[in-house]
Backbone as numpy.savetxt, mean C-alpha at the origin, in Angstrom:
# Nx Ny Nz CAx CAy CAz Cx Cy Cz
-6.26 -3.71 22.03 -5.34 -2.70 22.54 -4.00 -2.77 21.84
-3.59 -3.99 21.40 -2.30 -4.14 20.73 -2.26 -3.30 19.47
-3.35 -3.36 18.67 -3.37 -2.57 17.45 -3.38 -1.08 17.76
-4.08 -0.74 18.82 -4.19 0.66 19.20 -2.83 1.24 19.52
-2.03 0.49 20.25 -0.71 0.97 20.64 0.20 1.12 19.44
-0.10 0.41 18.34 0.76 0.48 17.18 0.44 1.66 16.28
-0.71 2.29 16.45 -1.05 3.40 15.59 -0.12 4.57 15.85
0.37 5.16 14.76 1.28 6.28 14.87 0.69 7.48 14.14
1.41 8.63 14.15 0.92 9.78 13.39 0.65 9.37 11.96
-0.50 9.70 11.41 -0.94 9.17 10.14 -0.25 9.75 8.93
0.67 9.00 8.35 1.13 9.20 7.01 1.80 10.56 6.81
2.11 10.93 5.55 2.80 12.19 5.32 1.97 13.40 5.75
2.69 14.57 5.84 2.06 15.74 6.44 0.80 16.18 5.73
0.72 16.01 4.40 -0.45 16.51 3.71 -1.66 15.61 3.89
-1.50 14.50 4.60 -2.66 13.69 4.89 -2.88 13.55 6.39
-2.27 14.42 7.18 -2.58 14.42 8.59 -4.02 14.89 8.76
-4.78 14.27 9.67 -6.16 14.69 9.86 -6.24 16.17 10.19
-7.25 16.84 9.66 -7.45 18.25 9.96 -8.86 18.45 10.46
-9.04 19.49 11.21 -10.36 19.81 11.74 -11.31 20.17 10.62
-12.58 19.87 10.78 -13.55 20.22 9.75 -13.68 21.74 9.66
-13.21 22.45 10.70 -13.22 23.91 10.67 -11.84 24.45 10.29
-10.89 23.53 10.00 -9.53 23.89 9.60 -8.84 24.72 10.67
-9.10 24.40 11.92 -8.46 25.09 13.03 -7.68 24.11 13.88
-6.46 24.51 14.21 -5.63 23.75 15.12 -5.61 22.25 14.81
-5.05 21.86 13.63 -5.02 20.44 13.28 -4.29 19.59 14.29
-3.36 20.18 15.05 -2.65 19.39 16.05 -3.60 18.90 17.12
-4.63 19.68 17.43 -5.60 19.26 18.42 -6.40 18.06 17.93
-6.67 18.07 16.62 -7.39 16.93 16.04 -6.54 15.68 16.14
-5.23 15.86 15.89 -4.33 14.71 15.99 -4.32 14.15 17.40
-4.23 15.05 18.40 -4.22 14.61 19.79 -5.52 13.89 20.13
-6.63 14.41 19.59 -7.92 13.78 19.84 -7.94 12.39 19.23
-7.34 12.26 18.02 -7.31 10.96 17.36 -6.52 9.96 18.19
-5.39 10.41 18.76 -4.58 9.51 19.57 -5.33 9.08 20.82
-6.00 10.04 21.47 -6.76 9.69 22.67 -7.86 8.70 22.34
-8.55 8.95 21.24 -9.65 8.05 20.87 -9.11 6.68 20.49
-7.88 6.65 19.97 -7.27 5.37 19.59 -7.16 4.45 20.78
-6.71 5.02 21.91 -6.53 4.18 23.08 -7.87 3.67 23.63
-8.94 4.35 23.29 -10.26 3.92 23.74 -10.89 2.96 22.75
-10.80 3.30 21.48 -11.47 2.49 20.46 -10.72 2.59 19.14
-9.82 1.64 18.83 -9.05 1.67 17.59 -9.93 1.78 16.36
-11.03 1.06 16.34 -11.90 1.09 15.18 -12.50 2.47 14.98
-12.80 3.14 16.06 -13.34 4.50 15.95 -12.30 5.43 15.35
-11.04 5.26 15.75 -9.95 6.07 15.21 -9.79 5.82 13.71
-9.89 4.56 13.32 -9.77 4.23 11.89 -10.94 4.80 11.10
-12.11 4.75 11.67 -13.26 5.33 10.98 -13.07 6.84 10.79
-12.47 7.46 11.80 -12.18 8.88 11.69 -11.21 9.17 10.56
-10.17 8.34 10.46 -9.21 8.52 9.37 -9.88 8.33 8.02
-10.71 7.31 7.88 -11.38 7.04 6.62 -12.23 8.24 6.19
-12.86 8.86 7.17 -13.69 10.03 6.86 -12.82 11.20 6.43
-11.73 11.43 7.17 -10.83 12.54 6.84 -10.18 12.35 5.47
-9.80 11.13 5.16 -9.14 10.83 3.90 -10.12 10.85 2.73
-11.38 10.58 3.02 -12.38 10.53 1.95 -12.42 9.19 1.25
-12.20 8.12 2.00 -12.15 6.78 1.41 -13.44 6.44 0.67
-14.57 6.78 1.25 -15.86 6.43 0.63 -16.10 7.19 -0.68
-15.34 8.25 -0.91 -15.51 9.04 -2.13 -14.58 8.60 -3.25
-13.68 7.67 -2.98 -12.76 7.20 -4.01 -13.51 6.34 -5.03
-13.14 6.49 -6.29 -13.78 5.74 -7.36 -12.81 5.56 -8.52
-13.18 4.74 -9.49 -12.34 4.56 -10.67 -12.06 5.90 -11.32
-13.05 6.75 -11.35 -12.90 8.06 -11.99 -11.96 8.96 -11.20
-12.07 8.92 -9.88 -11.27 9.83 -9.05 -9.79 9.48 -9.04
-9.45 8.24 -9.40 -8.03 7.83 -9.42 -7.56 7.57 -10.85
-8.34 7.99 -11.80 -8.09 7.67 -13.21 -6.72 8.12 -13.70
-6.32 9.34 -13.39 -5.06 9.86 -13.91 -3.87 9.04 -13.46
-3.85 8.63 -12.20 -2.75 7.82 -11.69 -2.85 6.38 -12.18
-4.06 5.85 -12.24 -4.26 4.46 -12.66 -3.87 4.25 -14.12
-4.08 5.25 -14.95 -3.80 5.10 -16.38 -2.31 4.96 -16.68
-1.46 5.28 -15.73 -0.02 5.09 -15.94 0.35 3.61 -15.94
-0.52 2.79 -15.33 -0.22 1.36 -15.23 0.77 1.04 -14.13
1.06 2.01 -13.28 2.06 1.80 -12.23 1.59 0.85 -11.14
0.27 0.77 -10.95 -0.28 -0.11 -9.91 -1.69 -0.53 -10.29
-2.01 -1.79 -10.00 -3.34 -2.29 -10.35 -3.63 -3.56 -9.56
-4.90 -3.92 -9.54 -5.34 -5.15 -8.90 -5.40 -6.24 -9.96
-4.68 -7.33 -9.73 -4.68 -8.44 -10.68 -6.07 -9.08 -10.73
-6.43 -9.58 -11.88 -7.78 -10.12 -12.07 -7.99 -11.49 -11.44
-6.90 -12.14 -11.00 -7.02 -13.47 -10.38 -6.39 -13.47 -8.99
-6.84 -14.38 -8.16 -6.21 -14.61 -6.86 -4.95 -15.43 -7.06
-4.04 -15.42 -6.07 -2.88 -16.30 -6.16 -3.28 -17.70 -5.70
-2.34 -18.62 -5.67 -2.67 -20.01 -5.33 -3.10 -20.17 -3.88
-2.85 -19.15 -3.07 -3.26 -19.21 -1.66 -4.58 -18.48 -1.42
-5.22 -18.08 -2.50 -6.52 -17.43 -2.39 -6.46 -15.98 -1.96
-5.35 -15.30 -2.27 -5.20 -13.90 -1.87 -5.36 -12.96 -3.07
-6.06 -11.85 -2.90 -6.05 -10.82 -3.93 -4.63 -10.31 -4.10
-4.30 -9.88 -5.31 -2.92 -9.51 -5.62 -2.85 -8.08 -6.15
-2.11 -7.23 -5.45 -1.83 -5.88 -5.92 -0.45 -5.88 -6.56
-0.37 -5.36 -7.77 0.89 -5.34 -8.50 1.33 -3.90 -8.73
2.59 -3.63 -8.41 3.19 -2.32 -8.63 4.34 -2.48 -9.61
4.32 -1.72 -10.70 5.41 -1.72 -11.66 6.23 -0.46 -11.42
7.30 -0.63 -10.66 8.08 0.52 -10.17 8.65 1.38 -11.28
8.99 0.78 -12.41 9.60 1.54 -13.49 8.64 2.58 -14.09
7.35 2.43 -13.80 6.36 3.37 -14.34 6.01 4.49 -13.35
6.66 4.46 -12.20 6.37 5.47 -11.18 7.43 6.56 -11.20
6.97 7.79 -11.40 7.87 8.94 -11.37 7.31 9.93 -10.34
7.96 10.03 -9.18 7.45 10.88 -8.10 7.11 12.29 -8.59
5.93 12.73 -8.25 5.52 14.08 -8.59 4.85 14.21 -9.94
4.90 13.16 -10.75 4.30 13.26 -12.09 2.79 13.47 -12.01
2.14 12.67 -11.15 0.71 12.86 -10.91 0.47 13.65 -9.62
1.50 13.76 -8.83 1.35 14.39 -7.52 1.15 13.32 -6.47
1.75 13.52 -5.31 1.68 12.51 -4.26 0.24 12.28 -3.80
-0.58 13.31 -3.85 -1.98 13.17 -3.45 -2.69 12.14 -4.33
-2.47 12.21 -5.63 -3.11 11.27 -6.55 -2.59 9.86 -6.35
-1.29 9.73 -6.14 -0.71 8.40 -5.92 -1.25 7.76 -4.65
-1.41 8.55 -3.62 -1.91 8.02 -2.36 -3.38 7.62 -2.46
-4.15 8.39 -3.20 -5.55 8.02 -3.43 -5.63 6.69 -4.18
-4.77 6.52 -5.18 -4.77 5.26 -5.93 -4.41 4.11 -5.01
-3.43 4.31 -4.15 -3.01 3.27 -3.21 -4.18 2.81 -2.35
-4.86 3.75 -1.72 -5.97 3.40 -0.83 -7.12 2.79 -1.62
-7.40 3.33 -2.79 -8.47 2.78 -3.62 -8.21 1.32 -3.96
-6.97 0.99 -4.33 -6.64 -0.39 -4.69 -6.70 -1.32 -3.50
-6.28 -0.85 -2.33 -6.40 -1.68 -1.13 -7.87 -1.99 -0.86
-8.69 -0.96 -0.93 -10.13 -1.15 -0.71 -10.72 -2.12 -1.73
-10.32 -1.97 -2.97 -10.84 -2.84 -4.03 -10.40 -4.28 -3.81
-9.15 -4.46 -3.39 -8.64 -5.80 -3.12 -9.42 -6.48 -2.01
-9.78 -5.71 -0.99 -10.52 -6.29 0.13 -11.89 -6.80 -0.29
-12.46 -6.19 -1.32 -13.77 -6.67 -1.79 -13.64 -8.00 -2.53
-12.42 -8.38 -2.90 -12.19 -9.62 -3.63 -11.80 -10.78 -2.72
-11.72 -10.53 -1.43 -11.31 -11.59 -0.50 -12.34 -12.72 -0.48
-11.88 -13.96 -0.66 -12.79 -15.11 -0.54 -13.19 -15.29 0.92
-14.24 -16.03 1.15 -14.68 -16.31 2.52 -13.56 -16.97 3.30
-13.31 -16.49 4.50 -12.28 -17.07 5.35 -10.90 -16.50 5.13
-10.73 -15.61 4.15 -9.44 -14.99 3.88 -9.48 -13.53 4.28
-8.34 -13.00 4.70 -8.32 -11.59 5.09 -7.05 -10.86 4.68
-6.16 -11.53 3.93 -4.87 -10.91 3.62 -4.65 -10.73 2.12
-3.80 -9.76 1.82 -3.49 -9.36 0.45 -2.02 -9.62 0.15
-1.73 -10.04 -1.07 -0.35 -10.17 -1.54 -0.01 -8.94 -2.37
1.15 -8.35 -2.11 1.62 -7.21 -2.89 2.88 -7.62 -3.64
2.88 -7.40 -4.94 4.04 -7.70 -5.78 4.59 -6.39 -6.32
5.85 -6.10 -6.01 6.50 -4.90 -6.52 7.53 -5.33 -7.56
7.20 -5.10 -8.80 8.04 -5.50 -9.92 9.13 -4.46 -10.12
10.37 -4.84 -9.83 11.49 -3.91 -9.89 12.31 -4.05 -11.17
11.82 -4.81 -12.11 12.53 -4.91 -13.39 12.49 -3.55 -14.09
13.65 -3.09 -14.50 13.73 -1.79 -15.16 13.76 -0.61 -14.20
13.86 -0.89 -12.90 13.88 0.18 -11.90 15.12 1.05 -12.07
14.92 2.37 -12.00 16.01 3.33 -12.04 15.89 4.25 -10.83
16.96 4.98 -10.55 16.95 5.84 -9.36 15.82 6.86 -9.40
15.43 7.31 -10.60 14.36 8.30 -10.69 12.99 7.73 -10.32
12.91 6.40 -10.19 11.65 5.77 -9.79 11.52 5.65 -8.28
12.61 5.89 -7.57 12.60 5.74 -6.11 11.72 6.81 -5.47
10.94 6.39 -4.48 10.03 7.31 -3.80 9.86 6.85 -2.36
10.78 7.27 -1.51 10.76 6.87 -0.10 9.48 7.32 0.59
9.06 8.52 0.27 7.88 9.10 0.90 6.63 8.27 0.61
6.46 7.91 -0.64 5.27 7.14 -1.02 5.34 5.72 -0.47
6.52 5.12 -0.51 6.68 3.77 0.05 6.32 3.76 1.52
6.75 4.79 2.24 6.40 4.90 3.65 4.89 5.04 3.83
4.27 5.82 2.97 2.81 5.98 3.03 2.11 4.64 2.88
2.53 3.85 1.91 1.88 2.56 1.65 1.95 1.66 2.88
3.14 1.51 3.44 3.29 0.61 4.59 2.62 1.19 5.84
2.65 2.50 5.98 1.94 3.11 7.11 0.44 2.88 7.00
-0.07 2.95 5.79 -1.51 2.71 5.58 -1.88 1.31 6.03
-1.10 0.32 5.62 -1.36 -1.05 6.05 -1.18 -1.18 7.57
-0.10 -0.62 8.06 0.24 -0.77 9.48 -0.81 -0.13 10.40
-1.23 1.07 10.04 -2.13 1.82 10.91 -3.61 1.57 10.66
-3.98 1.45 9.39 -5.41 1.46 9.06 -5.93 0.18 8.42
-5.02 -0.69 8.03 -5.44 -1.99 7.50 -4.62 -3.10 8.17
-4.64 -3.15 9.50 -3.84 -4.16 10.21 -4.27 -5.57 9.85
-3.29 -6.46 9.78 -3.51 -7.88 9.47 -4.05 -8.11 8.07
-3.91 -7.11 7.20 -4.38 -7.27 5.82 -3.23 -7.56 4.85
-2.01 -7.27 5.24 -0.86 -7.49 4.37 -0.22 -8.82 4.69
-0.26 -9.74 3.73 0.27 -11.08 3.94 1.76 -11.17 3.62
2.13 -10.65 2.45 3.51 -10.74 2.00 3.76 -9.68 0.94
5.01 -9.24 0.84 5.42 -8.29 -0.19 6.58 -8.90 -0.96
6.41 -9.04 -2.25 7.46 -9.61 -3.09 8.16 -8.49 -3.85
9.47 -8.36 -3.64 10.29 -7.46 -4.44 10.91 -8.31 -5.54
10.50 -8.06 -6.76 10.85 -8.96 -7.86 12.01 -8.42 -8.69
13.04 -9.28 -8.84 14.21 -8.97 -9.66 14.78 -7.58 -9.35
15.06 -7.37 -8.09 15.61 -6.07 -7.67 17.01 -5.87 -8.25
17.24 -4.77 -8.96 18.57 -4.50 -9.50 19.51 -4.01 -8.40
20.77 -3.97 -8.70 21.76 -3.56 -7.71 21.49 -2.14 -7.20
21.01 -1.26 -8.08 20.80 0.13 -7.67 19.65 0.27 -6.67
18.89 -0.81 -6.46 17.81 -0.75 -5.48 18.33 -0.95 -4.06
19.54 -1.49 -3.94 20.08 -1.82 -2.62 20.09 -0.62 -1.66
20.63 0.54 -2.05 20.62 1.67 -1.12 19.21 2.16 -0.79
18.29 1.99 -1.74 16.90 2.37 -1.48 16.32 1.46 -0.39
16.59 0.17 -0.51 16.11 -0.79 0.48 16.69 -0.49 1.86
17.95 -0.11 1.91 18.58 0.20 3.19 17.92 1.40 3.86
17.38 2.29 3.05 16.69 3.46 3.59 15.27 3.13 4.06
14.57 2.31 3.28 13.16 2.07 3.60 12.95 0.94 4.61
13.89 0.02 4.71 13.68 -1.13 5.60 13.35 -0.71 7.03
14.09 0.23 7.64 13.76 0.61 9.02 12.38 1.25 9.14
11.88 1.82 8.05 10.58 2.49 8.09 9.42 1.51 8.05
9.70 0.27 7.67 8.63 -0.71 7.52 8.24 -1.36 8.84
9.06 -1.12 9.87 8.77 -1.69 11.19 8.66 -3.22 11.08
7.68 -3.80 11.75 7.56 -5.26 11.75 7.21 -5.81 10.38
6.70 -4.96 9.49 6.33 -5.45 8.16 7.54 -5.79 7.31
8.72 -5.37 7.73 9.93 -5.73 6.98 10.09 -7.25 6.90
9.57 -7.96 7.90 9.68 -9.42 7.91 8.78 -10.07 6.87
7.86 -9.31 6.30 6.95 -9.85 5.29 7.53 -9.74 3.88
8.68 -9.07 3.77 9.29 -8.84 2.46 10.10 -10.06 2.01
9.91 -10.41 0.75 10.72 -11.46 0.14 11.27 -10.94 -1.18
12.57 -11.07 -1.37 13.19 -10.76 -2.66 13.21 -12.04 -3.48
12.68 -11.97 -4.67 12.60 -13.18 -5.49 12.66 -12.82 -6.97
12.67 -13.84 -7.80 12.72 -13.66 -9.25 11.33 -13.70 -9.85
11.22 -13.22 -11.07 9.94 -13.29 -11.78 9.54 -14.75 -11.98
10.53 -15.60 -12.16 10.25 -17.03 -12.32 9.63 -17.61 -11.06
10.13 -17.19 -9.90 9.57 -17.68 -8.64 8.13 -17.22 -8.47
7.85 -16.00 -8.86 6.47 -15.49 -8.80 5.57 -16.36 -9.65
6.01 -16.62 -10.85 5.21 -17.40 -11.80 4.99 -18.83 -11.30
6.04 -19.45 -10.81 5.96 -20.88 -10.46 5.37 -21.14 -9.08
5.56 -20.22 -8.14 5.15 -20.47 -6.76 3.83 -19.83 -6.34
3.41 -18.83 -7.08 2.24 -18.07 -6.62 1.03 -18.14 -7.56
1.23 -18.67 -8.76 0.14 -18.69 -9.73 0.13 -19.99 -10.52
-0.98 -20.24 -11.16 -1.08 -21.35 -12.11 -0.86 -20.77 -13.51
-0.80 -21.63 -14.50 -0.62 -21.15 -15.87 -1.77 -20.25 -16.30
-2.93 -20.51 -15.75 -4.12 -19.74 -16.15 -4.26 -18.42 -15.40
-3.61 -18.31 -14.25 -3.82 -17.11 -13.43 -2.61 -16.18 -13.33
-1.46 -16.59 -13.87 -0.26 -15.78 -13.76 -0.45 -14.45 -14.49
-0.01 -13.34 -13.90 -0.11 -12.04 -14.58 0.64 -12.06 -15.91
0.13 -11.35 -16.88 0.69 -11.37 -18.23 2.17 -11.02 -18.25
2.60 -10.05 -17.45 4.00 -9.64 -17.48 4.93 -10.58 -16.71
4.37 -11.67 -16.19 5.21 -12.68 -15.53 5.18 -14.02 -16.27
4.56 -14.04 -17.40 4.51 -15.29 -18.17 5.88 -15.56 -18.77
6.21 -16.84 -18.93 7.51 -17.22 -19.45 7.63 -16.94 -20.94
């Protein structure tokens, strides 16, 4: 019931659940909320169907993935967690369209979950802010990412590392922090050196974090 009470309206407006007959989407939303209080897992399954999670593939997210803005690291960290890496300087809102970016986000979360070792259930997210400029800021997409974890992948997000955040990121953080809800406590600001030394071995450190 605790998870059920935490579910909120799902993500940005263009991904709100809609009726299969495309009639009165608000009624579908109300139905989703009612079903949430009865069976959270059923509500999540409904969202997965509406979003088309099972239809996501390497090919369907190719255009966004080829930018290199986000990817699943080939190795686990020292705590046995799959690692999602976001290179913020490569993200330009609207370049691929928010729909494509959101599909890539969900696809990578799903892919990371398939890499979980036995007994593990959480993912590490690294947001590399080196080279970040104001044109890379995307409050809407950042909210989508955390809402996805909060609503549909509960207990899957272990920690979020904001790496080498420049001064111009400060006002962005002040805007997004309240939107992260309890997940704000999972955020750590650190250096690339800390990522390299504390989270990986020499053999598993991501190439762009090597000394």
